[in-house]
Coordinates of C-alpha atoms and ligand atoms in Angstrom, one line a residue:
M1 CA -6.2 26.2 -7.0
R2 CA -5.5 23.1 -4.7
R3 CA -2.0 24.0 -3.8
P4 CA -1.6 27.2 -1.8
A5 CA 1.9 27.7 -2.7
L6 CA 2.3 30.5 0.0
I7 CA 1.7 28.1 2.9
L8 CA 4.1 25.6 1.7
T9 CA 6.9 28.1 1.5
A10 CA 6.1 29.3 4.9
L11 CA 6.4 25.7 6.2
T12 CA 9.6 25.1 4.4
M13 CA 11.0 28.1 6.0
G14 CA 10.0 26.9 9.4
V15 CA 7.4 29.7 9.8
L16 CA 4.6 27.9 11.2
R17 CA 1.9 30.5 10.6
P18 CA -1.7 29.6 10.5
P19 CA -3.3 30.2 6.9
T20 CA -5.8 32.3 8.4
A21 CA -3.2 34.9 9.0
L22 CA -2.6 35.0 5.3
S23 CA -6.1 36.2 4.5
A24 CA -6.7 38.2 7.4
Q25 CA -8.6 41.0 5.5
A26 CA -11.3 38.6 4.3
A27 CA -14.4 37.9 6.4
P28 CA -13.8 35.2 8.9
S29 CA -14.7 31.9 7.3
P30 CA -16.0 28.9 9.3
T31 CA -13.6 27.2 11.2
T32 CA -13.6 23.8 13.1
L33 CA -12.4 23.3 16.6
I34 CA -11.9 19.8 17.7
R35 CA -11.5 19.9 21.5
N36 CA -11.4 17.3 24.4
V37 CA -9.1 15.0 22.6
L38 CA -5.7 13.4 23.3
L39 CA -3.4 14.4 20.4
L40 CA -0.9 11.8 19.0
D41 CA 0.6 14.1 16.4
G42 CA 2.3 11.4 14.2
T43 CA 5.9 12.1 15.4
G44 CA 5.8 9.3 17.9
G45 CA 5.7 11.6 20.8
D46 CA 3.3 11.2 23.8
A47 CA -0.4 11.9 23.5
R48 CA -1.2 15.5 24.5
P49 CA -4.5 16.8 25.9
V50 CA -5.1 19.8 23.3
A51 CA -7.6 21.3 21.0
V52 CA -7.0 21.5 17.2
R53 CA -8.4 24.3 14.9
L54 CA -8.9 23.6 11.3
A55 CA -9.2 26.5 8.8
G56 CA -10.1 25.7 5.2
D57 CA -8.0 22.6 4.3
R58 CA -5.3 23.2 6.7
I59 CA -4.5 22.7 10.5
A60 CA -4.5 26.3 11.8
E61 CA -3.7 26.1 15.7
I62 CA -3.0 23.4 18.3
G63 CA -3.2 24.1 22.1
N64 CA -5.3 25.3 24.8
L65 CA -7.9 26.9 22.6
T66 CA -11.3 28.5 23.4
P67 CA -14.2 28.4 21.0
R68 CA -14.7 31.4 18.7
P69 CA -18.0 32.4 17.1
A70 CA -16.9 31.2 13.8
D71 CA -15.9 27.7 15.2
N72 CA -17.9 24.7 14.4
V73 CA -17.0 22.9 17.6
V74 CA -16.6 19.1 17.8
D75 CA -16.3 17.5 21.2
G76 CA -13.8 14.7 20.8
G77 CA -15.1 12.9 23.9
G78 CA -11.7 12.3 25.3
L79 CA -10.7 10.0 22.6
T80 CA -7.5 10.1 20.4
L81 CA -6.9 12.4 17.4
S82 CA -4.2 11.6 15.0
P83 CA -3.0 12.5 11.5
G84 CA -5.1 10.5 8.9
F85 CA -3.4 7.3 7.8
I86 CA -1.3 7.1 4.7
D87 CA -1.6 3.8 2.7
T88 CA 1.7 3.4 0.9
H89 CA 0.6 0.5 -1.2
S90 CA -2.9 0.5 -2.3
H91 CA -4.9 -1.1 -5.2
A92 CA -7.6 1.7 -5.1
D93 CA -6.9 2.9 -8.5
R94 CA -9.8 1.2 -10.4
A95 CA -12.5 1.6 -7.7
L96 CA -11.7 5.3 -7.5
T97 CA -12.0 5.9 -11.2
R98 CA -15.3 4.2 -11.0
G99 CA -16.6 6.6 -8.2
N100 CA -16.1 4.4 -5.2
D101 CA -17.0 6.3 -1.9
G102 CA -13.8 5.3 -0.3
L103 CA -15.5 3.4 2.6
G104 CA -13.0 0.7 2.8
A105 CA -10.3 3.3 3.2
L106 CA -11.9 5.9 5.5
S107 CA -13.5 3.4 7.9
Q108 CA -10.1 2.3 8.8
G109 CA -8.7 5.9 9.0
I110 CA -7.0 6.1 5.8
T111 CA -7.1 9.6 4.2
T112 CA -4.3 9.1 1.5
V113 CA -3.8 6.1 -0.7
V114 CA -0.8 5.7 -2.9
V115 CA -1.6 3.8 -6.2
G116 CA 0.3 2.6 -9.2
E117 CA 1.9 -0.2 -7.3
D118 CA 3.4 -3.5 -8.2
G119 CA 4.6 -2.2 -11.6
G120 CA 1.3 -1.4 -12.9
S121 CA 0.1 2.2 -13.2
P122 CA -2.9 4.0 -14.8
Y123 CA -1.6 5.1 -18.3
P124 CA -1.2 8.0 -19.0
L125 CA -1.1 9.3 -15.4
A126 CA -1.9 12.7 -16.4
A127 CA -5.3 11.6 -17.7
F128 CA -5.9 9.4 -14.6
F129 CA -5.1 12.5 -12.3
D130 CA -7.5 14.5 -14.4
T131 CA -10.2 11.9 -14.2
L132 CA -9.9 11.9 -10.5
S133 CA -9.8 15.7 -10.2
R134 CA -13.0 16.1 -12.3
R135 CA -14.9 13.2 -10.7
G136 CA -14.0 14.3 -7.0
I137 CA -12.2 11.7 -4.7
P138 CA -13.0 10.7 -1.1
V139 CA -9.5 10.4 -0.1
N140 CA -6.0 11.9 -1.4
V141 CA -4.5 10.0 -4.0
A142 CA -0.7 9.8 -5.3
A143 CA 0.8 7.5 -7.7
Y144 CA 3.9 5.8 -8.8
V145 CA 4.7 5.0 -12.4
G146 CA 4.6 1.2 -13.0
H147 CA 7.8 -0.2 -14.7
G148 CA 5.4 -3.1 -16.1
T149 CA 3.4 -0.2 -17.6
V150 CA 6.3 1.4 -19.1
R151 CA 7.7 -1.9 -20.3
D152 CA 4.3 -2.8 -22.0
R153 CA 4.4 0.5 -23.8
V154 CA 7.7 -0.2 -25.3
M155 CA 7.7 -4.2 -25.9
G156 CA 4.0 -4.9 -26.0
K157 CA 3.2 -8.6 -26.4
D158 CA 6.9 -9.5 -27.2
Y159 CA 7.9 -9.1 -23.5
K160 CA 9.2 -12.4 -22.5
R161 CA 12.9 -11.5 -22.9
R162 CA 15.5 -9.1 -21.9
A163 CA 14.9 -5.8 -23.3
T164 CA 17.6 -4.3 -25.8
D165 CA 19.5 -1.2 -24.9
A166 CA 17.3 0.7 -27.6
E167 CA 14.1 -0.4 -25.7
V168 CA 15.5 0.5 -22.3
S169 CA 16.1 3.9 -23.7
R170 CA 12.7 4.2 -25.0
M171 CA 11.3 3.1 -21.6
K172 CA 13.4 5.8 -20.1
E173 CA 11.7 8.5 -22.2
V174 CA 8.1 7.2 -21.3
L175 CA 9.0 7.1 -17.8
A176 CA 10.4 10.6 -17.9
V177 CA 6.9 11.9 -19.1
E178 CA 4.9 9.9 -16.6
L179 CA 7.3 11.3 -13.9
K180 CA 6.4 14.9 -15.1
S181 CA 2.9 14.2 -14.3
G182 CA 3.7 14.2 -10.7
A183 CA 4.4 10.6 -9.9
L184 CA 6.3 9.8 -6.6
G185 CA 8.6 7.6 -8.6
L186 CA 9.0 4.2 -10.1
S187 CA 7.1 1.1 -8.8
S188 CA 7.9 -2.5 -9.9
G189 CA 6.5 -5.9 -9.7
L190 CA 9.4 -8.2 -10.5
E191 CA 7.4 -11.3 -9.7
Y192 CA 4.7 -10.5 -12.3
D193 CA 4.7 -10.4 -16.0
P194 CA 6.3 -8.4 -17.6
G195 CA 8.7 -7.3 -14.9
I196 CA 9.8 -10.7 -14.1
Y197 CA 11.6 -10.9 -17.5
S198 CA 13.7 -7.6 -16.9
S199 CA 17.3 -7.8 -15.9
R200 CA 18.7 -5.9 -12.9
S201 CA 20.5 -3.5 -15.1
E202 CA 17.2 -2.6 -16.9
V203 CA 15.5 -1.7 -13.6
V204 CA 18.7 0.0 -12.3
E205 CA 18.7 2.3 -15.6
L206 CA 15.1 3.1 -15.1
A207 CA 15.5 3.8 -11.3
K208 CA 18.3 6.3 -12.1
V209 CA 15.6 8.4 -14.3
A210 CA 13.3 8.3 -11.2
G211 CA 16.1 9.4 -8.9
A212 CA 17.4 12.3 -11.1
A213 CA 13.7 13.6 -11.0
G214 CA 13.8 13.6 -7.3
G215 CA 11.6 10.3 -7.0
R216 CA 11.8 7.1 -5.3
Y217 CA 11.6 3.4 -6.0
I218 CA 9.1 1.0 -4.4
S219 CA 9.0 -2.7 -5.3
H220 CA 7.2 -5.9 -5.1
I221 CA 10.4 -7.6 -5.3
R222 CA 11.3 -10.4 -7.5
S223 CA 10.8 -13.1 -4.9
E224 CA 8.9 -13.3 -1.6
D225 CA 9.7 -17.1 -1.2
R226 CA 12.2 -19.2 -3.1
T227 CA 14.9 -16.6 -4.0
E228 CA 13.9 -14.0 -1.4
W229 CA 17.5 -13.1 -0.4
D230 CA 18.6 -12.5 -4.0
A231 CA 15.5 -10.2 -4.3
I232 CA 16.5 -8.3 -1.3
D233 CA 20.1 -8.0 -2.6
E234 CA 18.6 -6.7 -5.8
I235 CA 16.6 -4.0 -4.3
I236 CA 19.5 -3.0 -2.1
E237 CA 21.8 -2.8 -5.2
I238 CA 19.3 -0.7 -7.1
G239 CA 19.3 1.9 -4.3
R240 CA 23.1 1.9 -4.2
K241 CA 23.6 2.1 -8.0
A242 CA 20.7 4.4 -8.9
K243 CA 21.2 6.4 -5.7
L244 CA 17.5 6.8 -4.5
P245 CA 15.5 5.9 -1.7
V246 CA 14.0 2.5 -2.1
Q247 CA 11.0 0.8 -0.4
I248 CA 10.1 -3.0 -0.1
S249 CA 6.4 -3.4 -0.7
H250 CA 4.3 -5.6 1.6
T251 CA 7.3 -7.1 3.1
K252 CA 7.1 -10.8 4.0
L253 CA 8.9 -14.1 4.3
A254 CA 6.4 -16.3 2.5
M255 CA 7.8 -19.9 2.6
K256 CA 8.0 -22.3 5.3
S257 CA 11.6 -22.7 5.2
L258 CA 12.1 -18.9 5.7
W259 CA 9.8 -18.8 8.8
G260 CA 11.5 -17.4 11.9
K261 CA 14.1 -15.5 9.7
G262 CA 12.7 -12.1 10.4
D263 CA 16.0 -11.1 12.3
S264 CA 18.2 -12.1 9.3
L265 CA 16.0 -9.9 7.1
I266 CA 16.3 -6.9 9.5
H267 CA 20.0 -7.4 9.8
L268 CA 20.4 -7.2 5.9
L269 CA 18.3 -4.1 5.9
N270 CA 20.1 -2.4 8.8
R271 CA 23.6 -3.3 7.2
A272 CA 22.2 -1.7 3.9
R273 CA 21.2 1.4 5.6
A274 CA 24.4 1.6 7.5
E275 CA 26.2 1.6 4.2
G276 CA 24.3 4.7 3.0
V277 CA 21.3 3.0 1.1
N278 CA 18.1 4.6 2.3
I279 CA 15.9 1.3 2.3
T280 CA 12.5 1.2 4.0
A281 CA 9.6 -1.1 3.9
D282 CA 5.8 -1.5 4.3
E283 CA 3.8 -4.3 5.6
Y284 CA 0.1 -5.5 6.1
P285 CA -0.8 -7.4 9.2
Y286 CA -2.1 -10.8 7.8
R287 CA -0.7 -14.3 7.5
Y288 CA -2.2 -14.6 4.0
W289 CA -1.6 -12.7 0.8
Q290 CA -3.8 -12.3 -2.3
S291 CA -2.5 -12.6 -5.8
G292 CA -2.9 -15.0 -8.9
L293 CA -2.1 -18.6 -9.3
S294 CA 0.8 -17.7 -11.5
V295 CA 3.1 -16.4 -8.5
L296 CA 3.2 -20.0 -7.3
F297 CA 5.2 -20.8 -10.5
P298 CA 8.0 -18.4 -10.5
E299 CA 9.7 -20.3 -13.3
R300 CA 6.3 -20.2 -15.2
N301 CA 6.7 -23.9 -15.6
F302 CA 2.9 -24.5 -14.8
T303 CA 2.7 -28.1 -16.0
D304 CA 5.7 -29.2 -13.9
R305 CA 4.5 -31.5 -11.1
K306 CA 7.6 -30.9 -9.0
A307 CA 7.1 -27.2 -9.1
A308 CA 3.4 -27.6 -8.1
E309 CA 4.4 -30.0 -5.2
F310 CA 7.0 -27.5 -4.0
A311 CA 4.4 -24.6 -3.9
L312 CA 1.9 -26.8 -2.0
D313 CA 4.4 -28.1 0.4
Q314 CA 6.5 -24.9 1.0
V315 CA 4.6 -21.9 -0.1
A316 CA 1.0 -22.5 0.9
P317 CA -0.9 -25.8 1.7
P318 CA -3.8 -26.9 -0.4
N319 CA -6.3 -26.2 2.6
E320 CA -4.9 -22.6 2.8
I321 CA -5.2 -21.6 -0.7
T322 CA -8.7 -20.2 -1.4
L323 CA -9.9 -19.3 -4.8
T324 CA -11.6 -15.9 -4.4
S325 CA -12.6 -15.6 -8.1
Y326 CA -12.2 -18.1 -11.0
G327 CA -13.5 -17.2 -14.5
P328 CA -13.6 -20.7 -16.0
H329 CA -15.6 -22.2 -13.0
P330 CA -17.1 -19.2 -11.0
D331 CA -18.6 -21.5 -8.5
Y332 CA -15.1 -22.5 -7.2
A333 CA -14.9 -18.9 -5.6
G334 CA -14.7 -19.4 -1.8
K335 CA -13.3 -23.0 -2.1
T336 CA -9.8 -24.1 -1.2
V337 CA -7.6 -26.2 -3.6
A338 CA -8.0 -29.2 -1.2
Q339 CA -12.0 -28.8 -1.5
I340 CA -11.7 -28.6 -5.2
A341 CA -9.5 -31.5 -5.5
A342 CA -11.9 -33.6 -3.4
E343 CA -14.8 -32.5 -5.4
R344 CA -12.8 -33.5 -8.7
G345 CA -11.8 -36.6 -7.1
T346 CA -8.2 -36.2 -7.6
D347 CA -5.1 -34.8 -5.7
P348 CA -4.1 -31.3 -5.0
V349 CA -1.1 -31.2 -7.2
T350 CA -3.1 -32.4 -10.4
T351 CA -5.8 -29.9 -9.5
L352 CA -3.5 -27.1 -9.1
I353 CA -2.0 -27.6 -12.4
A354 CA -5.5 -28.1 -14.0
L355 CA -6.6 -24.9 -12.5
V356 CA -3.7 -22.9 -14.1
K357 CA -4.2 -24.7 -17.4
D358 CA -8.0 -24.0 -17.6
A359 CA -7.6 -20.3 -16.8
D360 CA -4.9 -20.1 -19.4
D361 CA -7.0 -21.9 -22.1
A362 CA -9.9 -19.5 -21.1
R363 CA -7.8 -16.5 -21.6
K364 CA -6.4 -17.7 -25.2
A365 CA -10.1 -18.4 -26.2
G366 CA -11.3 -15.0 -24.9
R367 CA -13.5 -16.6 -22.2
P368 CA -13.7 -15.2 -18.7
S369 CA -10.4 -16.3 -17.2
G370 CA -9.8 -14.0 -14.2
E371 CA -8.4 -15.8 -11.2
T372 CA -7.5 -14.6 -7.7
I373 CA -6.4 -16.6 -4.7
I374 CA -5.9 -15.9 -1.0
A375 CA -3.0 -18.0 0.4
A376 CA -1.5 -18.5 3.8
S377 CA 2.2 -18.3 3.6
M378 CA 3.4 -16.2 6.6
D379 CA 4.4 -16.7 10.1
E380 CA 3.4 -14.3 12.9
R381 CA 6.8 -14.1 14.3
D382 CA 8.1 -12.7 11.2
I383 CA 5.0 -10.3 10.8
E384 CA 5.8 -8.9 14.2
K385 CA 9.7 -8.6 13.7
I386 CA 9.1 -6.8 10.4
M387 CA 6.5 -4.5 12.0
A388 CA 8.6 -3.6 14.7
W389 CA 11.4 -2.5 12.5
P390 CA 11.7 1.3 12.9
F391 CA 11.6 1.8 9.2
T392 CA 8.6 0.0 8.5
N393 CA 5.2 1.7 7.7
I394 CA 1.9 0.2 7.6
C395 CA 0.0 -0.5 4.3
T396 CA -3.1 -2.4 3.1
D397 CA -2.0 -3.8 -0.4
G398 CA -5.9 -3.7 -0.7
E399 CA -8.6 -2.7 -3.0
L400 CA -11.8 -0.7 -2.1
D401 CA -13.9 -3.5 -3.4
G402 CA -11.6 -6.6 -3.1
R403 CA -12.0 -10.1 -1.6
H404 CA -9.1 -9.7 0.9
P405 CA -10.1 -8.2 4.2
R406 CA -6.8 -6.1 4.1
G407 CA -8.7 -3.6 2.0
Y408 CA -11.1 -2.8 5.0
G409 CA -9.1 -3.9 8.1
S410 CA -5.4 -3.4 7.8
F411 CA -4.8 -0.3 10.0
T412 CA -7.6 -1.2 12.6
R413 CA -6.2 -4.6 12.8
V414 CA -2.7 -3.3 13.7
L415 CA -4.2 -0.9 16.4
G416 CA -6.4 -3.6 17.9
R417 CA -4.4 -6.8 17.7
Y418 CA -0.6 -5.9 17.5
V419 CA -0.8 -2.7 19.7
R420 CA -3.7 -3.2 22.2
E421 CA -3.6 -6.9 22.6
R422 CA -0.1 -8.1 21.7
H423 CA 2.0 -5.0 22.6
V424 CA 4.2 -5.5 19.5
L425 CA 4.1 -1.6 19.3
S426 CA 3.1 1.3 21.5
L427 CA 0.2 3.3 20.3
S428 CA 2.3 6.4 19.4
E429 CA 4.7 4.3 17.5
A430 CA 2.1 2.5 15.7
I431 CA 0.5 5.9 14.7
R432 CA 4.0 7.1 13.6
K433 CA 4.1 4.2 11.3
M434 CA 0.7 4.9 9.7
T435 CA 1.3 8.8 9.4
S436 CA 4.6 10.6 9.4
L437 CA 6.9 7.5 8.6
A438 CA 4.5 6.6 5.7
A439 CA 4.6 10.0 4.3
D440 CA 8.5 10.1 4.6
N441 CA 9.0 6.8 3.0
V442 CA 7.1 7.6 -0.1
G443 CA 7.9 11.4 -0.3
I444 CA 4.6 13.0 0.6
M445 CA 5.0 16.6 2.0
N446 CA 2.7 18.4 4.5
R447 CA 0.7 15.4 5.6
G448 CA 1.2 12.7 8.2
R449 CA 1.9 15.2 11.0
V450 CA -0.4 17.4 13.0
V451 CA 1.3 20.8 12.9
P452 CA 0.0 24.2 11.9
G453 CA 0.1 24.7 8.1
A454 CA -0.2 21.0 7.3
F455 CA -3.2 19.5 5.5
A456 CA -6.1 18.8 8.0
D457 CA -6.2 15.1 7.5
L458 CA -7.3 13.7 10.8
V459 CA -8.8 10.6 12.5
L460 CA -10.6 10.5 15.8
F461 CA -10.5 7.0 17.2
D462 CA -11.0 5.1 20.5
P463 CA -7.8 3.1 21.4
A464 CA -9.9 0.9 23.8
T465 CA -12.1 -0.5 21.2
V466 CA -10.5 0.1 17.8
I467 CA -10.3 -3.5 15.8
D468 CA -10.9 -4.8 12.4
N469 CA -13.9 -7.1 11.8
A470 CA -13.2 -7.9 8.0
T471 CA -12.6 -11.6 7.3
P472 CA -12.1 -13.6 4.1
A473 CA -15.8 -14.6 4.5
D474 CA -16.9 -10.9 5.1
P475 CA -14.2 -8.8 3.6
H476 CA -16.1 -5.6 3.6
A477 CA -17.2 -5.7 7.5
I478 CA -16.6 -2.2 9.0
S479 CA -14.0 -1.8 11.6
T480 CA -15.0 -0.7 15.2
G481 CA -13.6 2.3 16.8
I482 CA -12.9 4.9 14.1
I483 CA -15.3 7.6 15.1
K484 CA -14.6 10.5 12.6
V485 CA -12.4 11.2 9.8
W486 CA -11.4 14.5 8.0
V487 CA -9.9 14.8 4.6
N488 CA -8.4 18.3 3.8
G489 CA -10.6 19.9 6.6
K490 CA -13.8 18.3 5.4
L491 CA -15.6 15.6 7.6
A492 CA -15.5 12.5 5.3
Y493 CA -16.6 9.7 7.7
D494 CA -18.8 9.8 10.7
G495 CA -20.9 7.2 12.5
S496 CA -19.7 4.3 10.4
K497 CA -20.8 6.0 7.2
T498 CA -19.0 8.1 4.6
T499 CA -20.4 11.6 4.4
G500 CA -20.3 11.8 0.6
T501 CA -18.0 14.7 0.8
R502 CA -15.3 14.3 -1.9
G503 CA -12.5 16.4 -0.3
G504 CA -9.6 14.3 -1.6
M505 CA -6.9 15.8 -3.6
V506 CA -4.5 14.5 -6.3
I507 CA -1.0 14.6 -4.8
R508 CA 1.8 15.4 -7.1
R509 CA 5.5 15.1 -6.4
K510 CA 7.1 18.6 -6.1
Ligands
ZN601 ZN1 2.5 -6.7 -4.6

């Protein structure tokens, strides 16, 4: 019921007919006319002063339109209208199944989130999609199938090793079923358990299954610091051998000795593209990431002082690693490793090793063991270089109720700080990277462009004031300058509040 096939067919054939024309004999249903706006249609072209008419869940007409009696007229006040933003790397999965109202996404202009990232997806996806459809969702949701999830179904707790050929075959079967539920493709998290124990060939074999089904591959690559160049080589090889589009998740150079090497990275990616590998990237606009303590120890040698020293010297300094949650010692939340070391009267290396060990002991004993950290490892020059690459789209890597401000501020931060203040991108190019490019990079159809027949996901915003306000200390602060947001033609965000309309759809791969 939520996929009017007729219109999709008309669009594919290039017949850009408004959906109202297909139901002409019915009584005129209410439409929305958004007038007095500058339209950035998502393609990267210049802003145009036009009006846009929405009918049902679709964009019906664009141009110099005059109000009709059935129109609910919205005066855009001369502000900018664009397609709703598409977050190609989101961790909204859990919050959405719990009924979150989507404020973190909608308040920064996001109308579609892509989940099942970093190798972890809700299992089985069909049940997840059912739950969302039944509950109603504030934004559209698409999902990848997690490689780690598939590996876990087959190998269970015995995962700290290469998979056998028979196990890879079983993984292929599980993946194929999940892809049939409408996933966009295969995601991996090769810096995390259990993906870190997989061989390249295991991932290539699974990526072939995704590619054969018309899907894609998206990856938190095997290293974002110590062995980053090998990890880049790996994802390019996966694209070449499995013959499918590949996307690097939350692209970064997260180690001091890599700072300033953004050009080298872009050179490698351009060379791969020139050789026929369809490689793209997404990025969020912060110097600091959020993850667990374990990623500081890629060899999983948690008691090795040399490894801990290296992490604190090269990956993130003790005063820039903040625990955002810590099960064994909840009052450490909000403190840096340097502060905790001072409190304990010891050095940061000893402290880091103890923090990992205490969390591990707690997990084994069944006590609260969860730990998350925010750590600063990136350099602004590289963030800008990666952002400006024509094939990089914007993402959050955030949660709807998380501790990293990216969950509330990524897109508005790009528009305020990187477009208006620092001129890293033009406004129309930034919008392209948030809409049509994002849709193309993950294979979402009929969204990300304001054209007749497309779904009516729209954002009305003020380019002169738009900016993020969320910080690590106040991660859920609402952005400035996002005025109204529509999801599938329904007003979802207005006046700094969600409207409570759950107009989102589950997006399935065609
Ligand atoms: Zn990740």
